[in-house]
Amino acid sequence: MTALSVEDLRVEYHKRRWFRTVSHVAVEAVSFSVEPGRTVGLVGQSGSGKSSIARAVLGLVKPAAGTVTVSGTDTTGRVPATVAATAGKVQAVFQDPTSSLDPRFSIERSVLEPIPGAPSERAAELLDLVGLDRSYLGRRPHQLSGGQRQRVAIARALASTPETIICDEPVSALDVSTQALILQLLRRIQRETGVALLFIGHDLGVMHYISDDLVVLHKGRVEEQGSADDVCLRPRAAYTQALLQASPLPDPALQRERRSRRLHDPAAAAPTVAT
Amino acid sequence: MTTVSQPGLMETTAVLETAEPAAGGKRSSAWWRSPSMVVPLLILAFLALATALPGLLATHDPLRQDLTNALSGPSWTHWLGTDEAGRDVWSRLVHGTRVSLLAGAYAAGLAAFIGVPLGMFSGYVVGRFDRIAMRAIDVIMALPGLFLAIAMIAVFGGGLVVAMTAVSLVFVPGFARLSRAEALRLRGQGFVESSRLSGRPRRRILAVHLLPNMATVLLVQFALTLALAILAESGLSLLGFGLEPPDPSWGGMLSQGSRFMARQGWLVVWPGVALTVTVLSINLLSDALQRRFSRSSSVIEDSGPVGAVSPARSVARPSVGLVASDHDTGVPAPDGSGAALAIRGLSIAFPADGGRLVPAVDDVDLAVDQGRVLGLVGESGSGKTLTALAGVGHIPTPGVRTAGQIWVNGTDITSLSGPQLQRLRREEVGFVFQSASSALDPMFTVGNQVDEVLRFGGMSDRKRRRSRAIELLDEVEIADAARRLDDYPAQFSGGMAQRVLIALALANNPRVLIADEPTTALDVAVQQGILDLIRALSDDHGLGVLFVTHDFGVAADLCDDIAVMYAGQIVETSASEPLFADPRHPYTRGLMRALPVVGSNSDPRGIPGRVPAPGTWGAGCRFANRCAMAIEACTAEPVRLLDAGVDRSSRCIRLDDLEPWNPSVETTRTEAS
């Protein structure tokens, strides 16, 4: 069964101004599905709507149109019955490792929060799974580094054995050295548990590595959608090509060549420099 | 130039925090050593004793009259004198404590009991409930408290309880608004959202996550309210709406005493002193609590890679008459003569427990030439931000420079006085922060901020400043510069705000630009624009740039030369191209392998473990415990920077044993799992 499917999603935000309501369409006509054991990546600049999609999937905002189906249950309405049916089936790991854990909770308490009444042994197993020493169980978040906190956040997300985990820029705030470890960890956990991942990010290198399929978003709409290799190595949309050009590669000669090409042909420069 | 008063503080806290990992949970500054905490606590303990056991402290029966000795002044038998009925004032004061404190605590407690759940719930659920509840709160706020109390007494009959209930109603909005604001702040935090996603009942989230995390702020509010409520009680008693005589309360004593003030002035002094001391000590305590809590919570929040200070606003006034005095010292610097920015043997240390100095930057050498960009690359905790800040002569407190020299355009800046440093920062070195949106003051237009920097840079003509400001925004490629000068920072996107910051740094034509991860918070497309801009500035204006980053992709794009930093030391230096072609230090190789690259046929590999914290550095190679090539000799003795080819160096004794560079081969230990 498909772990997560999103069809024709539309998300709007409303702002009250005096006597009228101003609407802003953040996401429009977005569809994709994530199979168990697979990763779908949502990639785009800030303001592309990728986080709005995540929030809609998590039920944190109500879609204006379209459906979100979690483990076979349509959750779009978010009535209490569907909330109960899907509770624990979708979990999330957020970007900011400093705010993702309650500063007053011990690591054990944080990890076990989604599964009340579980024995401490379960917390220890979860730490084993994310490669953290069991001695961390009694510590508090501020005693951990950013990467370690993100591991704890992943352990907590895994506690209720979810079918889908939404990763909203989970490595964007980390050092490159730590980022790769967290990415490897997510891949390994996916191999072992068959969890489906919806991974949100803006770094194409990261997205290419972690994703099976990619959805390239721009201003709330899909620019290109396909297998990660197709999108990154054989991009069709001009927007995707420009994004790829803008991702720096560790090759000074190539980067210099790219820059001189940009200078001579400004049309090939940054896809959109937002104002 | 843009000046820095205390950026990089988060880096410092991070350094200090990691400096004592074992003691992470405990605060090293003991509260009982701080007088602002101890003195009010002692006074409040005394008051608590008077409340609980007044008989212990009182010398007389507070109600026993002795008309033969009425209105006497302080004496041996009656320490504070007697009142109009000859009752002992000291004893009445002691017994009155109970009424005053309990009445105050009742009003403050009731207000918190109603206000906190209301505000917390309102801020958490938002929407219609919130709108209605908050308007109701606004209505209560508009009521004059004392009149409300008097009206209630008129309706419900007299008595202190009715009066204080009315008073507490007036305090409800304070608690409600504060807890609503806190709930609004907390509801968006990851740990609250995660909790919602696990299907926790709302009641539980409020009790378990929200309330404990706002408790400290509420405690301070409670202390302040308590003081106000005690004053309100005495006010009501003074007006005759409080406790019935002859039972003593401070307000009642004031009220009675005022009638005999002409004959025995002390009668109003004593309850006045008691009130003042009580309210003062409660306020002092709440101040101390606030300071303490804000410090401890900053440990939690400040570890993120943000935090900066408005450069424009923190520009200090130049002392009039001080003209560039340091250019004519004549003698060129022995080492930094040619370079735009040169650092030699720089060491920075932070004091730890016991007055010991723990080094955080250790013997760093760097040189940035005119028209070149030097990349300083390393993980967080490597000391790169501290090194960058030292380039503008700033060592975040309580750090100290323990060795080394820093030259800017041939001037040794380590010997400069405060005003000279300010001039240096205004005119010679520009500094660009990572978080542009927080480095610009939201209250002033961008034009204001550029104008201020130019004015302090010595440009007195307003029109010229305006045209120069437009020119600067043009230079950093902000479209429609003249119009955008009147916009506020909030109207600029992240990338545009970063351009403004660069414009500010360039305002007075510096020859050195120091940029601390200026693109880390930006999208790739926006990042590309900023990198192109910095490259152009360096090429066209001969600007020397020190560029701090942790991303080798960015470094490859922009930098001519690269210095890799690890645990406070430079571990490898090289021109950019040879470095990427063949890195000569296992750490550099590890960082390069960690970089996910589109189209690469090898997977990114992280470096297990973390940068050792200052204070835990061993004698030898500091990377040894994370390095697959480490042998016993590595940790035996300090490793010098060794010659690693033409104009290259590496701090690795096994540098000749390195495999030919091939990004897919491993040099770091694989993740143990």
PDB file of N, CA, C and O in Angstrom, chain A residues 45-46 55 99-105 113 116 142 148 151 156 175-177 179-181 184 208-209 246 248 255-256 259 262 270 275, chain B residues 17 24 189-191 193-195 200 208-209 212-213 379-380 493 523 528 532 550 553 557 577 596 599 603-607 610 671:
ATOM      1  N   GLN A  45      13.550  26.710  -4.018  1.00  0.00           N
ATOM      2  CA  GLN A  45      14.065  27.824  -3.222  1.00  0.00           C
ATOM      3  C   GLN A  45      13.096  28.127  -2.086  1.00  0.00           C
ATOM      4  O   GLN A  45      11.992  27.589  -2.042  1.00  0.00           O
ATOM      5  N   SER A  46      13.477  29.045  -1.214  1.00  0.00           N
ATOM      6  CA  SER A  46      12.517  29.422  -0.183  1.00  0.00           C
ATOM      7  C   SER A  46      11.355  30.142  -0.857  1.00  0.00           C
ATOM      8  O   SER A  46      11.542  30.871  -1.826  1.00  0.00           O
ATOM      9  N   ARG A  55       3.582  20.736   5.674  1.00  0.00           N
ATOM     10  CA  ARG A  55       2.639  21.093   6.733  1.00  0.00           C
ATOM     11  C   ARG A  55       1.240  20.567   6.418  1.00  0.00           C
ATOM     12  O   ARG A  55       0.501  20.183   7.313  1.00  0.00           O
ATOM     13  N   SER A  99      15.485  23.657  18.401  1.00  0.00           N
ATOM     14  CA  SER A  99      14.127  23.746  18.933  1.00  0.00           C
ATOM     15  C   SER A  99      13.366  22.444  18.792  1.00  0.00           C
ATOM     16  O   SER A  99      12.216  22.354  19.166  1.00  0.00           O
ATOM     17  N   SER A 100      13.998  21.398  18.250  1.00  0.00           N
ATOM     18  CA  SER A 100      13.231  20.188  17.977  1.00  0.00           C
ATOM     19  C   SER A 100      13.020  19.336  19.223  1.00  0.00           C
ATOM     20  O   SER A 100      12.200  18.449  19.225  1.00  0.00           O
ATOM     21  N   LEU A 101      13.783  19.614  20.285  1.00  0.00           N
ATOM     22  CA  LEU A 101      13.619  18.838  21.518  1.00  0.00           C
ATOM     23  C   LEU A 101      13.258  19.774  22.656  1.00  0.00           C
ATOM     24  O   LEU A 101      13.792  20.877  22.762  1.00  0.00           O
ATOM     25  N   ASP A 102      12.368  19.312  23.532  1.00  0.00           N
ATOM     26  CA  ASP A 102      11.998  20.114  24.695  1.00  0.00           C
ATOM     27  C   ASP A 102      13.223  20.237  25.603  1.00  0.00           C
ATOM     28  O   ASP A 102      13.759  19.235  26.066  1.00  0.00           O
ATOM     29  N   PRO A 103      13.678  21.483  25.832  1.00  0.00           N
ATOM     30  CA  PRO A 103      14.917  21.658  26.611  1.00  0.00           C
ATOM     31  C   PRO A 103      14.829  21.085  28.020  1.00  0.00           C
ATOM     32  O   PRO A 103      15.845  20.849  28.655  1.00  0.00           O
ATOM     33  N   ARG A 104      13.604  20.872  28.513  1.00  0.00           N
ATOM     34  CA  ARG A 104      13.464  20.378  29.880  1.00  0.00           C
ATOM     35  C   ARG A 104      13.348  18.862  29.964  1.00  0.00           C
ATOM     36  O   ARG A 104      13.299  18.301  31.044  1.00  0.00           O
ATOM     37  N   PHE A 105      13.243  18.208  28.824  1.00  0.00           N
ATOM     38  CA  PHE A 105      13.092  16.751  28.832  1.00  0.00           C
ATOM     39  C   PHE A 105      14.450  16.076  28.739  1.00  0.00           C
ATOM     40  O   PHE A 105      15.340  16.549  28.023  1.00  0.00           O
ATOM     41  N   GLU A 113       8.302   9.915  24.072  1.00  0.00           N
ATOM     42  CA  GLU A 113       7.069  10.684  24.146  1.00  0.00           C
ATOM     43  C   GLU A 113       5.954  10.157  23.238  1.00  0.00           C
ATOM     44  O   GLU A 113       4.806  10.095  23.657  1.00  0.00           O
ATOM     45  N   PRO A 116       3.685   6.479  24.995  1.00  0.00           N
ATOM     46  CA  PRO A 116       3.630   6.542  26.448  1.00  0.00           C
ATOM     47  C   PRO A 116       3.580   5.141  27.053  1.00  0.00           C
ATOM     48  O   PRO A 116       2.950   4.248  26.501  1.00  0.00           O
ATOM     49  N   HIS A 142      20.695  20.399  25.565  1.00  0.00           N
ATOM     50  CA  HIS A 142      21.776  21.375  25.389  1.00  0.00           C
ATOM     51  C   HIS A 142      23.152  20.773  25.607  1.00  0.00           C
ATOM     52  O   HIS A 142      24.156  21.407  25.325  1.00  0.00           O
ATOM     53  N   GLN A 148      23.915  15.388  17.000  1.00  0.00           N
ATOM     54  CA  GLN A 148      23.380  14.421  17.968  1.00  0.00           C
ATOM     55  C   GLN A 148      21.910  14.687  18.257  1.00  0.00           C
ATOM     56  O   GLN A 148      21.114  13.772  18.387  1.00  0.00           O
ATOM     57  N   ARG A 151      19.897  13.309  15.598  1.00  0.00           N
ATOM     58  CA  ARG A 151      19.750  11.857  15.765  1.00  0.00           C
ATOM     59  C   ARG A 151      18.641  11.536  16.756  1.00  0.00           C
ATOM     60  O   ARG A 151      17.850  10.616  16.551  1.00  0.00           O
ATOM     61  N   ARG A 156      13.147   9.723  17.947  1.00  0.00           N
ATOM     62  CA  ARG A 156      11.782   9.974  18.412  1.00  0.00           C
ATOM     63  C   ARG A 156      10.766   9.743  17.281  1.00  0.00           C
ATOM     64  O   ARG A 156       9.703   9.175  17.484  1.00  0.00           O
ATOM     65  N   ASP A 175      26.777  20.982   9.919  1.00  0.00           N
ATOM     66  CA  ASP A 175      28.045  21.005   9.206  1.00  0.00           C
ATOM     67  C   ASP A 175      28.041  19.930   8.126  1.00  0.00           C
ATOM     68  O   ASP A 175      27.373  18.910   8.260  1.00  0.00           O
ATOM     69  N   VAL A 176      28.840  20.168   7.085  1.00  0.00           N
ATOM     70  CA  VAL A 176      28.901  19.198   5.992  1.00  0.00           C
ATOM     71  C   VAL A 176      29.278  17.810   6.500  1.00  0.00           C
ATOM     72  O   VAL A 176      28.694  16.801   6.102  1.00  0.00           O
ATOM     73  N   SER A 177      30.244  17.759   7.416  1.00  0.00           N
ATOM     74  CA  SER A 177      30.717  16.463   7.908  1.00  0.00           C
ATOM     75  C   SER A 177      29.605  15.705   8.631  1.00  0.00           C
ATOM     76  O   SER A 177      29.503  14.488   8.537  1.00  0.00           O
ATOM     77  N   GLN A 179      26.292  16.383   8.246  1.00  0.00           N
ATOM     78  CA  GLN A 179      25.203  16.220   7.290  1.00  0.00           C
ATOM     79  C   GLN A 179      25.278  14.858   6.599  1.00  0.00           C
ATOM     80  O   GLN A 179      24.290  14.130   6.523  1.00  0.00           O
ATOM     81  N   ALA A 180      26.483  14.495   6.156  1.00  0.00           N
ATOM     82  CA  ALA A 180      26.626  13.236   5.439  1.00  0.00           C
ATOM     83  C   ALA A 180      26.307  12.057   6.358  1.00  0.00           C
ATOM     84  O   ALA A 180      25.709  11.069   5.936  1.00  0.00           O
ATOM     85  N   LEU A 181      26.691  12.171   7.640  1.00  0.00           N
ATOM     86  CA  LEU A 181      26.408  11.077   8.579  1.00  0.00           C
ATOM     87  C   LEU A 181      24.910  10.905   8.784  1.00  0.00           C
ATOM     88  O   LEU A 181      24.402   9.786   8.831  1.00  0.00           O
ATOM     89  N   GLN A 184      23.432   9.301   5.665  1.00  0.00           N
ATOM     90  CA  GLN A 184      23.717   7.862   5.654  1.00  0.00           C
ATOM     91  C   GLN A 184      22.798   7.136   6.625  1.00  0.00           C
ATOM     92  O   GLN A 184      22.277   6.065   6.328  1.00  0.00           O
ATOM     93  N   HIS A 208      19.872  14.787  -4.551  1.00  0.00           N
ATOM     94  CA  HIS A 208      20.183  13.734  -5.513  1.00  0.00           C
ATOM     95  C   HIS A 208      20.594  12.456  -4.791  1.00  0.00           C
ATOM     96  O   HIS A 208      20.207  11.356  -5.150  1.00  0.00           O
ATOM     97  N   TYR A 209      21.377  12.633  -3.729  1.00  0.00           N
ATOM     98  CA  TYR A 209      21.867  11.472  -2.988  1.00  0.00           C
ATOM     99  C   TYR A 209      20.745  10.750  -2.260  1.00  0.00           C
ATOM    100  O   TYR A 209      20.633   9.532  -2.297  1.00  0.00           O
ATOM    101  N   ALA A 246      23.638  26.646 -10.474  1.00  0.00           N
ATOM    102  CA  ALA A 246      23.933  27.490  -9.320  1.00  0.00           C
ATOM    103  C   ALA A 246      24.511  26.692  -8.150  1.00  0.00           C
ATOM    104  O   ALA A 246      25.022  27.275  -7.199  1.00  0.00           O
ATOM    105  N   PRO A 248      27.271  25.005  -6.404  1.00  0.00           N
ATOM    106  CA  PRO A 248      28.714  24.977  -6.643  1.00  0.00           C
ATOM    107  C   PRO A 248      29.298  23.574  -6.496  1.00  0.00           C
ATOM    108  O   PRO A 248      28.908  22.830  -5.606  1.00  0.00           O
ATOM    109  N   GLN A 255      34.127  25.955 -11.830  1.00  0.00           N
ATOM    110  CA  GLN A 255      33.351  27.071 -11.303  1.00  0.00           C
ATOM    111  C   GLN A 255      33.728  28.377 -12.007  1.00  0.00           C
ATOM    112  O   GLN A 255      32.893  29.220 -12.260  1.00  0.00           O
ATOM    113  N   ARG A 256      35.035  28.510 -12.325  1.00  0.00           N
ATOM    114  CA  ARG A 256      35.483  29.727 -12.993  1.00  0.00           C
ATOM    115  C   ARG A 256      34.874  29.814 -14.394  1.00  0.00           C
ATOM    116  O   ARG A 256      34.411  30.854 -14.833  1.00  0.00           O
ATOM    117  N   ARG A 259      31.332  30.787 -14.115  1.00  0.00           N
ATOM    118  CA  ARG A 259      31.150  32.207 -13.813  1.00  0.00           C
ATOM    119  C   ARG A 259      31.339  33.047 -15.068  1.00  0.00           C
ATOM    120  O   ARG A 259      30.558  33.959 -15.332  1.00  0.00           O
ATOM    121  N   ARG A 262      28.371  32.868 -17.121  1.00  0.00           N
ATOM    122  CA  ARG A 262      27.277  33.687 -16.561  1.00  0.00           C
ATOM    123  C   ARG A 262      27.466  35.156 -16.911  1.00  0.00           C
ATOM    124  O   ARG A 262      26.527  35.855 -17.246  1.00  0.00           O
ATOM    125  N   ALA A 270      21.402  33.129 -12.452  1.00  0.00           N
ATOM    126  CA  ALA A 270      20.462  32.623 -11.453  1.00  0.00           C
ATOM    127  C   ALA A 270      19.038  32.595 -11.967  1.00  0.00           C
ATOM    128  O   ALA A 270      18.601  33.524 -12.642  1.00  0.00           O
ATOM    129  N   THR A 275      13.174  39.313  -4.967  1.00  0.00           N
ATOM    130  CA  THR A 275      13.407  40.692  -4.511  1.00  0.00           C
ATOM    131  C   THR A 275      13.064  40.830  -3.053  1.00  0.00           C
ATOM    132  O   THR A 275      12.400  40.005  -2.497  1.00  0.00           O
TER     133      THR A 275
ATOM    134  N   GLU B  17      30.672  26.301  26.281  1.00  0.00           N
ATOM    135  CA  GLU B  17      29.797  25.200  26.652  1.00  0.00           C
ATOM    136  C   GLU B  17      30.509  23.878  26.466  1.00  0.00           C
ATOM    137  O   GLU B  17      30.461  23.007  27.314  1.00  0.00           O
ATOM    138  N   GLY B  24      28.127  20.111  31.793  1.00  0.00           N
ATOM    139  CA  GLY B  24      27.157  20.773  30.937  1.00  0.00           C
ATOM    140  C   GLY B  24      25.860  21.164  31.625  1.00  0.00           C
ATOM    141  O   GLY B  24      25.332  22.225  31.401  1.00  0.00           O
ATOM    142  N   GLN B 189       7.490  25.623  17.894  1.00  0.00           N
ATOM    143  CA  GLN B 189       8.752  24.914  18.077  1.00  0.00           C
ATOM    144  C   GLN B 189       8.600  23.444  17.700  1.00  0.00           C
ATOM    145  O   GLN B 189       7.535  22.855  17.876  1.00  0.00           O
ATOM    146  N   GLY B 190       9.696  22.913  17.208  1.00  0.00           N
ATOM    147  CA  GLY B 190       9.656  21.534  16.736  1.00  0.00           C
ATOM    148  C   GLY B 190       9.127  20.549  17.755  1.00  0.00           C
ATOM    149  O   GLY B 190       8.344  19.662  17.424  1.00  0.00           O
ATOM    150  N   PHE B 191       9.522  20.730  19.019  1.00  0.00           N
ATOM    151  CA  PHE B 191       9.125  19.695  19.983  1.00  0.00           C
ATOM    152  C   PHE B 191       7.643  19.721  20.281  1.00  0.00           C
ATOM    153  O   PHE B 191       7.044  18.690  20.599  1.00  0.00           O
ATOM    154  N   GLU B 193       5.328  20.651  17.957  1.00  0.00           N
ATOM    155  CA  GLU B 193       4.695  20.087  16.762  1.00  0.00           C
ATOM    156  C   GLU B 193       4.846  18.577  16.717  1.00  0.00           C
ATOM    157  O   GLU B 193       3.904  17.857  16.399  1.00  0.00           O
ATOM    158  N   SER B 194       6.026  18.095  17.076  1.00  0.00           N
ATOM    159  CA  SER B 194       6.230  16.643  17.094  1.00  0.00           C
ATOM    160  C   SER B 194       5.247  15.984  18.039  1.00  0.00           C
ATOM    161  O   SER B 194       4.712  14.917  17.767  1.00  0.00           O
ATOM    162  N   SER B 195       5.034  16.653  19.167  1.00  0.00           N
ATOM    163  CA  SER B 195       4.138  16.100  20.165  1.00  0.00           C
ATOM    164  C   SER B 195       2.711  16.029  19.619  1.00  0.00           C
ATOM    165  O   SER B 195       2.001  15.048  19.819  1.00  0.00           O
ATOM    166  N   ARG B 200      -0.737  13.364  20.893  1.00  0.00           N
ATOM    167  CA  ARG B 200      -0.920  13.683  22.318  1.00  0.00           C
ATOM    168  C   ARG B 200      -2.136  14.586  22.483  1.00  0.00           C
ATOM    169  O   ARG B 200      -2.338  15.482  21.670  1.00  0.00           O
ATOM    170  N   VAL B 208       2.628  19.605  29.759  1.00  0.00           N
ATOM    171  CA  VAL B 208       3.963  19.007  29.774  1.00  0.00           C
ATOM    172  C   VAL B 208       4.996  19.865  29.044  1.00  0.00           C
ATOM    173  O   VAL B 208       6.128  20.002  29.487  1.00  0.00           O
ATOM    174  N   HIS B 209       4.605  20.448  27.897  1.00  0.00           N
ATOM    175  CA  HIS B 209       5.591  21.196  27.117  1.00  0.00           C
ATOM    176  C   HIS B 209       5.503  22.698  27.327  1.00  0.00           C
ATOM    177  O   HIS B 209       6.514  23.368  27.482  1.00  0.00           O
ATOM    178  N   PRO B 212       5.862  24.221  31.613  1.00  0.00           N
ATOM    179  CA  PRO B 212       7.215  24.223  32.200  1.00  0.00           C
ATOM    180  C   PRO B 212       8.164  25.162  31.462  1.00  0.00           C
ATOM    181  O   PRO B 212       9.028  25.766  32.070  1.00  0.00           O
ATOM    182  N   ASN B 213       7.977  25.288  30.138  1.00  0.00           N
ATOM    183  CA  ASN B 213       8.904  26.125  29.390  1.00  0.00           C
ATOM    184  C   ASN B 213       8.632  27.614  29.529  1.00  0.00           C
ATOM    185  O   ASN B 213       9.441  28.435  29.137  1.00  0.00           O
ATOM    186  N   GLU B 379      34.778  22.981  10.336  1.00  0.00           N
ATOM    187  CA  GLU B 379      33.494  22.687  10.976  1.00  0.00           C
ATOM    188  C   GLU B 379      33.213  23.702  12.067  1.00  0.00           C
ATOM    189  O   GLU B 379      34.106  24.441  12.487  1.00  0.00           O
ATOM    190  N   SER B 380      31.969  23.700  12.599  1.00  0.00           N
ATOM    191  CA  SER B 380      31.716  24.595  13.721  1.00  0.00           C
ATOM    192  C   SER B 380      32.528  24.113  14.920  1.00  0.00           C
ATOM    193  O   SER B 380      32.709  22.911  15.126  1.00  0.00           O
ATOM    194  N   SER B 493      14.454  40.676   0.803  1.00  0.00           N
ATOM    195  CA  SER B 493      14.597  39.234   0.956  1.00  0.00           C
ATOM    196  C   SER B 493      15.959  38.946   1.580  1.00  0.00           C
ATOM    197  O   SER B 493      16.804  39.834   1.691  1.00  0.00           O
ATOM    198  N   ASP B 523      19.510  30.390  -0.338  1.00  0.00           N
ATOM    199  CA  ASP B 523      19.314  29.414  -1.401  1.00  0.00           C
ATOM    200  C   ASP B 523      20.480  29.432  -2.369  1.00  0.00           C
ATOM    201  O   ASP B 523      21.147  30.454  -2.510  1.00  0.00           O
ATOM    202  N   GLN B 528      24.622  32.186  -5.332  1.00  0.00           N
ATOM    203  CA  GLN B 528      25.442  32.408  -6.515  1.00  0.00           C
ATOM    204  C   GLN B 528      25.609  33.900  -6.787  1.00  0.00           C
ATOM    205  O   GLN B 528      26.711  34.364  -7.081  1.00  0.00           O
ATOM    206  N   ASP B 532      29.170  35.856  -6.796  1.00  0.00           N
ATOM    207  CA  ASP B 532      29.590  36.620  -7.975  1.00  0.00           C
ATOM    208  C   ASP B 532      29.944  38.050  -7.590  1.00  0.00           C
ATOM    209  O   ASP B 532      30.931  38.620  -8.069  1.00  0.00           O
ATOM    210  N   HIS B 550      31.949  26.625   5.634  1.00  0.00           N
ATOM    211  CA  HIS B 550      32.191  25.210   5.938  1.00  0.00           C
ATOM    212  C   HIS B 550      31.931  24.359   4.702  1.00  0.00           C
ATOM    213  O   HIS B 550      31.995  23.145   4.756  1.00  0.00           O
ATOM    214  N   GLY B 553      32.213  23.441  -1.654  1.00  0.00           N
ATOM    215  CA  GLY B 553      31.681  23.842  -2.954  1.00  0.00           C
ATOM    216  C   GLY B 553      31.779  25.348  -3.110  1.00  0.00           C
ATOM    217  O   GLY B 553      32.269  25.876  -4.115  1.00  0.00           O
ATOM    218  N   ASP B 557      34.230  27.755  -5.557  1.00  0.00           N
ATOM    219  CA  ASP B 557      33.683  28.756  -6.459  1.00  0.00           C
ATOM    220  C   ASP B 557      34.376  30.094  -6.326  1.00  0.00           C
ATOM    221  O   ASP B 557      34.626  30.780  -7.298  1.00  0.00           O
ATOM    222  N   GLU B 577      43.283  25.659  -6.524  1.00  0.00           N
ATOM    223  CA  GLU B 577      43.251  24.568  -7.483  1.00  0.00           C
ATOM    224  C   GLU B 577      44.065  23.342  -7.073  1.00  0.00           C
ATOM    225  O   GLU B 577      43.549  22.226  -7.123  1.00  0.00           O
ATOM    226  N   PRO B 596      28.033  16.312  -0.607  1.00  0.00           N
ATOM    227  CA  PRO B 596      27.237  15.621  -1.621  1.00  0.00           C
ATOM    228  C   PRO B 596      27.316  16.392  -2.936  1.00  0.00           C
ATOM    229  O   PRO B 596      27.092  17.598  -2.950  1.00  0.00           O
ATOM    230  N   GLY B 599      25.636  14.214  -9.442  1.00  0.00           N
ATOM    231  CA  GLY B 599      26.266  13.496 -10.533  1.00  0.00           C
ATOM    232  C   GLY B 599      27.519  12.745 -10.137  1.00  0.00           C
ATOM    233  O   GLY B 599      28.111  12.060 -10.959  1.00  0.00           O
ATOM    234  N   ASP B 603      29.154   8.092  -2.940  1.00  0.00           N
ATOM    235  CA  ASP B 603      28.261   8.665  -1.938  1.00  0.00           C
ATOM    236  C   ASP B 603      29.033   9.568  -0.980  1.00  0.00           C
ATOM    237  O   ASP B 603      30.202   9.323  -0.702  1.00  0.00           O
ATOM    238  N   PRO B 604      28.377  10.610  -0.471  1.00  0.00           N
ATOM    239  CA  PRO B 604      29.051  11.435   0.534  1.00  0.00           C
ATOM    240  C   PRO B 604      29.279  10.619   1.801  1.00  0.00           C
ATOM    241  O   PRO B 604      28.466   9.793   2.169  1.00  0.00           O
ATOM    242  N   ARG B 605      30.427  10.823   2.429  1.00  0.00           N
ATOM    243  CA  ARG B 605      30.721  10.137   3.688  1.00  0.00           C
ATOM    244  C   ARG B 605      31.021  11.165   4.752  1.00  0.00           C
ATOM    245  O   ARG B 605      31.860  12.024   4.551  1.00  0.00           O
ATOM    246  N   GLY B 606      30.351  11.027   5.864  1.00  0.00           N
ATOM    247  CA  GLY B 606      30.590  11.963   6.964  1.00  0.00           C
ATOM    248  C   GLY B 606      31.863  11.615   7.703  1.00  0.00           C
ATOM    249  O   GLY B 606      32.480  10.571   7.476  1.00  0.00           O
ATOM    250  N   ILE B 607      32.291  12.534   8.562  1.00  0.00           N
ATOM    251  CA  ILE B 607      33.434  12.251   9.437  1.00  0.00           C
ATOM    252  C   ILE B 607      32.848  11.934  10.806  1.00  0.00           C
ATOM    253  O   ILE B 607      32.256  12.801  11.429  1.00  0.00           O
ATOM    254  N   ARG B 610      33.310  14.254  16.684  1.00  0.00           N
ATOM    255  CA  ARG B 610      33.165  15.692  16.560  1.00  0.00           C
ATOM    256  C   ARG B 610      34.467  16.398  16.893  1.00  0.00           C
ATOM    257  O   ARG B 610      35.382  15.794  17.438  1.00  0.00           O
ATOM    258  N   GLU B 671      31.525   5.041   9.889  1.00  0.00           N
ATOM    259  CA  GLU B 671      30.617   5.208  11.024  1.00  0.00           C
ATOM    260  C   GLU B 671      30.428   3.872  11.722  1.00  0.00           C
ATOM    261  O   GLU B 671      30.115   2.869  11.093  1.00  0.00           O
TER     262      GLU B 671
END
